Amino acid sequence: MKSIFADTFYWVALINKSDSWHQRVRSYSRNLSNSEIITTEEVLTETINFFASFPTPMRTAVSQLVVQIIADHNIQVIAQTHESFIAGLELFQQRFDKGYSLTDCISMMTMKNLNIIEILTHDKHFTQEGFLILFKD
């Protein structure tokens, strides 16, 4: 089974009907049955934070989505650790010229450690590190 990493972009677009990528992401998701989705607790934190100022129904929906993600046997959520934080911080410090977020750096290091090449994102920062983004313009 192929492993694909899911970035915040993916989870936000999947749940937010107002997101310009929503339909494309939902359509693509239907073809992921033969793939294991990998994400991190940091990505899920960033996803929840994205919706912090939304009305209560959306905050409720995103919290339910995160609970479903954690319970889904086809999705592996990598736990936050001190080591993952330090690895992400070290990459962040090496790439001040790139504008990477710390969460992206943690994701990149997780992907490298797990030998994952493909990522469910539109974020071109990942291509700069040699990853294949699955949503392009």
PDB file of C-alpha atoms in Angstrom:
ATOM      1  CA  MET A   1       0.000   0.000   0.000  1.00  0.00           C
ATOM      2  CA  LYS A   2       1.319   3.424  -0.970  1.00  0.00           C
ATOM      3  CA  SER A   3       1.747   6.068   1.741  1.00  0.00           C
ATOM      4  CA  ILE A   4       0.769   9.677   1.043  1.00  0.00           C
ATOM      5  CA  PHE A   5       1.242  12.557   3.454  1.00  0.00           C
ATOM      6  CA  ALA A   6      -1.732  14.861   4.159  1.00  0.00           C
ATOM      7  CA  ASP A   7      -0.904  18.523   4.769  1.00  0.00           C
ATOM      8  CA  THR A   8      -3.114  21.135   6.442  1.00  0.00           C
ATOM      9  CA  PHE A   9      -4.139  22.327   2.975  1.00  0.00           C
ATOM     10  CA  TYR A  10      -5.806  18.976   2.335  1.00  0.00           C
ATOM     11  CA  TRP A  11      -7.791  18.815   5.576  1.00  0.00           C
ATOM     12  CA  VAL A  12      -8.903  22.468   5.284  1.00  0.00           C
ATOM     13  CA  ALA A  13     -10.040  22.063   1.681  1.00  0.00           C
ATOM     14  CA  LEU A  14     -11.720  18.742   2.449  1.00  0.00           C
ATOM     15  CA  ILE A  15     -14.027  20.183   5.112  1.00  0.00           C
ATOM     16  CA  ASN A  16     -14.453  23.810   4.009  1.00  0.00           C
ATOM     17  CA  LYS A  17     -17.083  24.033   1.267  1.00  0.00           C
ATOM     18  CA  SER A  18     -16.066  27.657   0.673  1.00  0.00           C
ATOM     19  CA  ASP A  19     -12.478  26.702  -0.115  1.00  0.00           C
ATOM     20  CA  SER A  20     -11.648  27.053  -3.811  1.00  0.00           C
ATOM     21  CA  TRP A  21     -10.004  23.589  -3.724  1.00  0.00           C
ATOM     22  CA  HIS A  22     -12.892  21.832  -1.930  1.00  0.00           C
ATOM     23  CA  GLN A  23     -14.427  20.021  -4.925  1.00  0.00           C
ATOM     24  CA  ARG A  24     -11.078  18.995  -6.356  1.00  0.00           C
ATOM     25  CA  VAL A  25      -9.873  17.640  -3.021  1.00  0.00           C
ATOM     26  CA  ARG A  26     -13.107  15.728  -2.383  1.00  0.00           C
ATOM     27  CA  SER A  27     -12.972  14.229  -5.866  1.00  0.00           C
ATOM     28  CA  TYR A  28      -9.322  13.221  -5.455  1.00  0.00           C
ATOM     29  CA  SER A  29     -10.090  11.704  -2.039  1.00  0.00           C
ATOM     30  CA  ARG A  30     -12.394   9.157  -3.618  1.00  0.00           C
ATOM     31  CA  ASN A  31      -9.345   7.602  -5.321  1.00  0.00           C
ATOM     32  CA  LEU A  32      -7.291   7.122  -2.160  1.00  0.00           C
ATOM     33  CA  SER A  33      -8.717   3.756  -1.096  1.00  0.00           C
ATOM     34  CA  ASN A  34      -5.465   1.948  -1.964  1.00  0.00           C
ATOM     35  CA  SER A  35      -3.322   4.436  -0.065  1.00  0.00           C
ATOM     36  CA  GLU A  36      -2.418   4.932   3.549  1.00  0.00           C
ATOM     37  CA  ILE A  37      -2.735   8.564   4.577  1.00  0.00           C
ATOM     38  CA  ILE A  38      -0.072   9.830   6.960  1.00  0.00           C
ATOM     39  CA  THR A  39      -0.350  13.103   8.851  1.00  0.00           C
ATOM     40  CA  THR A  40       0.957  14.544  12.096  1.00  0.00           C
ATOM     41  CA  GLU A  41      -0.571  15.928  15.242  1.00  0.00           C
ATOM     42  CA  GLU A  42       1.102  19.231  14.335  1.00  0.00           C
ATOM     43  CA  VAL A  43      -0.810  19.289  11.024  1.00  0.00           C
ATOM     44  CA  LEU A  44      -4.056  18.549  12.858  1.00  0.00           C
ATOM     45  CA  THR A  45      -3.285  21.343  15.334  1.00  0.00           C
ATOM     46  CA  GLU A  46      -2.682  23.735  12.442  1.00  0.00           C
ATOM     47  CA  THR A  47      -5.949  22.610  10.836  1.00  0.00           C
ATOM     48  CA  ILE A  48      -7.929  23.309  14.004  1.00  0.00           C
ATOM     49  CA  ASN A  49      -6.143  26.647  14.446  1.00  0.00           C
ATOM     50  CA  PHE A  50      -7.082  27.650  10.897  1.00  0.00           C
ATOM     51  CA  PHE A  51     -10.758  27.447  11.860  1.00  0.00           C
ATOM     52  CA  ALA A  52     -10.421  29.132  15.281  1.00  0.00           C
ATOM     53  CA  SER A  53     -12.241  32.314  14.213  1.00  0.00           C
ATOM     54  CA  PHE A  54     -14.947  30.559  12.177  1.00  0.00           C
ATOM     55  CA  PRO A  55     -18.517  30.291  13.501  1.00  0.00           C
ATOM     56  CA  THR A  56     -19.291  27.495  15.970  1.00  0.00           C
ATOM     57  CA  PRO A  57     -20.779  25.080  13.383  1.00  0.00           C
ATOM     58  CA  MET A  58     -17.510  25.011  11.437  1.00  0.00           C
ATOM     59  CA  ARG A  59     -15.416  24.661  14.600  1.00  0.00           C
ATOM     60  CA  THR A  60     -17.678  21.775  15.610  1.00  0.00           C
ATOM     61  CA  ALA A  61     -17.292  20.165  12.183  1.00  0.00           C
ATOM     62  CA  VAL A  62     -13.501  20.463  12.179  1.00  0.00           C
ATOM     63  CA  SER A  63     -13.210  19.016  15.681  1.00  0.00           C
ATOM     64  CA  GLN A  64     -15.386  16.090  14.572  1.00  0.00           C
ATOM     65  CA  LEU A  65     -13.215  15.646  11.487  1.00  0.00           C
ATOM     66  CA  VAL A  66     -10.086  15.449  13.627  1.00  0.00           C
ATOM     67  CA  VAL A  67     -11.732  12.844  15.880  1.00  0.00           C
ATOM     68  CA  GLN A  68     -12.631  10.820  12.750  1.00  0.00           C
ATOM     69  CA  ILE A  69      -9.080  11.140  11.400  1.00  0.00           C
ATOM     70  CA  ILE A  70      -7.633   9.836  14.655  1.00  0.00           C
ATOM     71  CA  ALA A  71     -10.050   6.879  14.674  1.00  0.00           C
ATOM     72  CA  ASP A  72      -9.635   5.975  10.987  1.00  0.00           C
ATOM     73  CA  HIS A  73      -7.540   2.818  10.506  1.00  0.00           C
ATOM     74  CA  ASN A  74      -6.478   4.001   7.030  1.00  0.00           C
ATOM     75  CA  ILE A  75      -4.933   7.173   8.441  1.00  0.00           C
ATOM     76  CA  GLN A  76      -1.794   7.139  10.543  1.00  0.00           C
ATOM     77  CA  VAL A  77      -1.392  10.175  12.784  1.00  0.00           C
ATOM     78  CA  ILE A  78       2.214  10.611  13.870  1.00  0.00           C
ATOM     79  CA  ALA A  79       2.396  11.845  17.460  1.00  0.00           C
ATOM     80  CA  GLN A  80       4.174  15.040  18.412  1.00  0.00           C
ATOM     81  CA  THR A  81       7.479  14.415  20.105  1.00  0.00           C
ATOM     82  CA  HIS A  82      10.337  16.526  21.341  1.00  0.00           C
ATOM     83  CA  GLU A  83      12.501  14.852  18.690  1.00  0.00           C
ATOM     84  CA  SER A  84      10.124  15.763  15.835  1.00  0.00           C
ATOM     85  CA  PHE A  85       9.997  19.342  17.109  1.00  0.00           C
ATOM     86  CA  ILE A  86      13.812  19.576  17.211  1.00  0.00           C
ATOM     87  CA  ALA A  87      14.169  18.004  13.739  1.00  0.00           C
ATOM     88  CA  GLY A  88      11.657  20.490  12.323  1.00  0.00           C
ATOM     89  CA  LEU A  89      13.328  23.384  14.118  1.00  0.00           C
ATOM     90  CA  GLU A  90      16.725  22.400  12.692  1.00  0.00           C
ATOM     91  CA  LEU A  91      15.328  22.349   9.143  1.00  0.00           C
ATOM     92  CA  PHE A  92      13.559  25.662   9.802  1.00  0.00           C
ATOM     93  CA  GLN A  93      16.885  27.197  10.875  1.00  0.00           C
ATOM     94  CA  GLN A  94      18.588  25.899   7.710  1.00  0.00           C
ATOM     95  CA  ARG A  95      15.939  27.364   5.399  1.00  0.00           C
ATOM     96  CA  PHE A  96      15.396  30.965   6.506  1.00  0.00           C
ATOM     97  CA  ASP A  97      15.479  31.926   2.815  1.00  0.00           C
ATOM     98  CA  LYS A  98      12.453  29.725   1.988  1.00  0.00           C
ATOM     99  CA  GLY A  99       9.635  30.994   4.216  1.00  0.00           C
ATOM    100  CA  TYR A 100       8.744  27.513   5.483  1.00  0.00           C
ATOM    101  CA  SER A 101       6.497  27.266   8.533  1.00  0.00           C
ATOM    102  CA  LEU A 102       7.656  25.152  11.462  1.00  0.00           C
ATOM    103  CA  THR A 103       4.748  22.769  10.854  1.00  0.00           C
ATOM    104  CA  ASP A 104       5.876  22.342   7.246  1.00  0.00           C
ATOM    105  CA  CYS A 105       9.421  21.633   8.416  1.00  0.00           C
ATOM    106  CA  ILE A 106       8.160  18.992  10.845  1.00  0.00           C
ATOM    107  CA  SER A 107       6.075  17.486   8.027  1.00  0.00           C
ATOM    108  CA  MET A 108       9.066  17.457   5.674  1.00  0.00           C
ATOM    109  CA  MET A 109      11.257  15.727   8.230  1.00  0.00           C
ATOM    110  CA  THR A 110       8.498  13.200   8.977  1.00  0.00           C
ATOM    111  CA  MET A 111       8.130  12.490   5.267  1.00  0.00           C
ATOM    112  CA  LYS A 112      11.895  12.044   4.871  1.00  0.00           C
ATOM    113  CA  ASN A 113      12.028   9.689   7.863  1.00  0.00           C
ATOM    114  CA  LEU A 114       9.159   7.580   6.459  1.00  0.00           C
ATOM    115  CA  ASN A 115      10.385   7.728   2.818  1.00  0.00           C
ATOM    116  CA  ILE A 116       7.177   9.396   1.628  1.00  0.00           C
ATOM    117  CA  ILE A 117       7.447  11.367  -1.601  1.00  0.00           C
ATOM    118  CA  GLU A 118       3.836  12.406  -2.351  1.00  0.00           C
ATOM    119  CA  ILE A 119       1.925  14.993  -0.385  1.00  0.00           C
ATOM    120  CA  LEU A 120      -1.695  16.100  -0.494  1.00  0.00           C
ATOM    121  CA  THR A 121      -1.016  19.806  -0.747  1.00  0.00           C
ATOM    122  CA  HIS A 122      -0.766  22.764  -3.059  1.00  0.00           C
ATOM    123  CA  ASP A 123       2.129  24.261  -1.085  1.00  0.00           C
ATOM    124  CA  LYS A 124       5.060  24.668  -3.471  1.00  0.00           C
ATOM    125  CA  HIS A 125       7.513  24.769  -0.553  1.00  0.00           C
ATOM    126  CA  PHE A 126       7.393  20.984  -0.564  1.00  0.00           C
ATOM    127  CA  THR A 127       8.653  20.826  -4.160  1.00  0.00           C
ATOM    128  CA  GLN A 128      11.710  22.813  -3.065  1.00  0.00           C
ATOM    129  CA  GLU A 129      12.614  19.864  -0.816  1.00  0.00           C
ATOM    130  CA  GLY A 130      12.058  17.277  -3.562  1.00  0.00           C
ATOM    131  CA  PHE A 131       8.508  16.175  -2.718  1.00  0.00           C
ATOM    132  CA  LEU A 132       5.696  15.712  -5.245  1.00  0.00           C
ATOM    133  CA  ILE A 133       2.675  17.911  -4.515  1.00  0.00           C
ATOM    134  CA  LEU A 134      -0.544  16.309  -5.734  1.00  0.00           C
ATOM    135  CA  PHE A 135      -2.565  19.502  -6.250  1.00  0.00           C
ATOM    136  CA  LYS A 136      -1.245  21.889  -8.860  1.00  0.00           C
ATOM    137  CA  ASP A 137      -2.770  24.912 -10.565  1.00  0.00           C
TER     138      ASP A 137
END
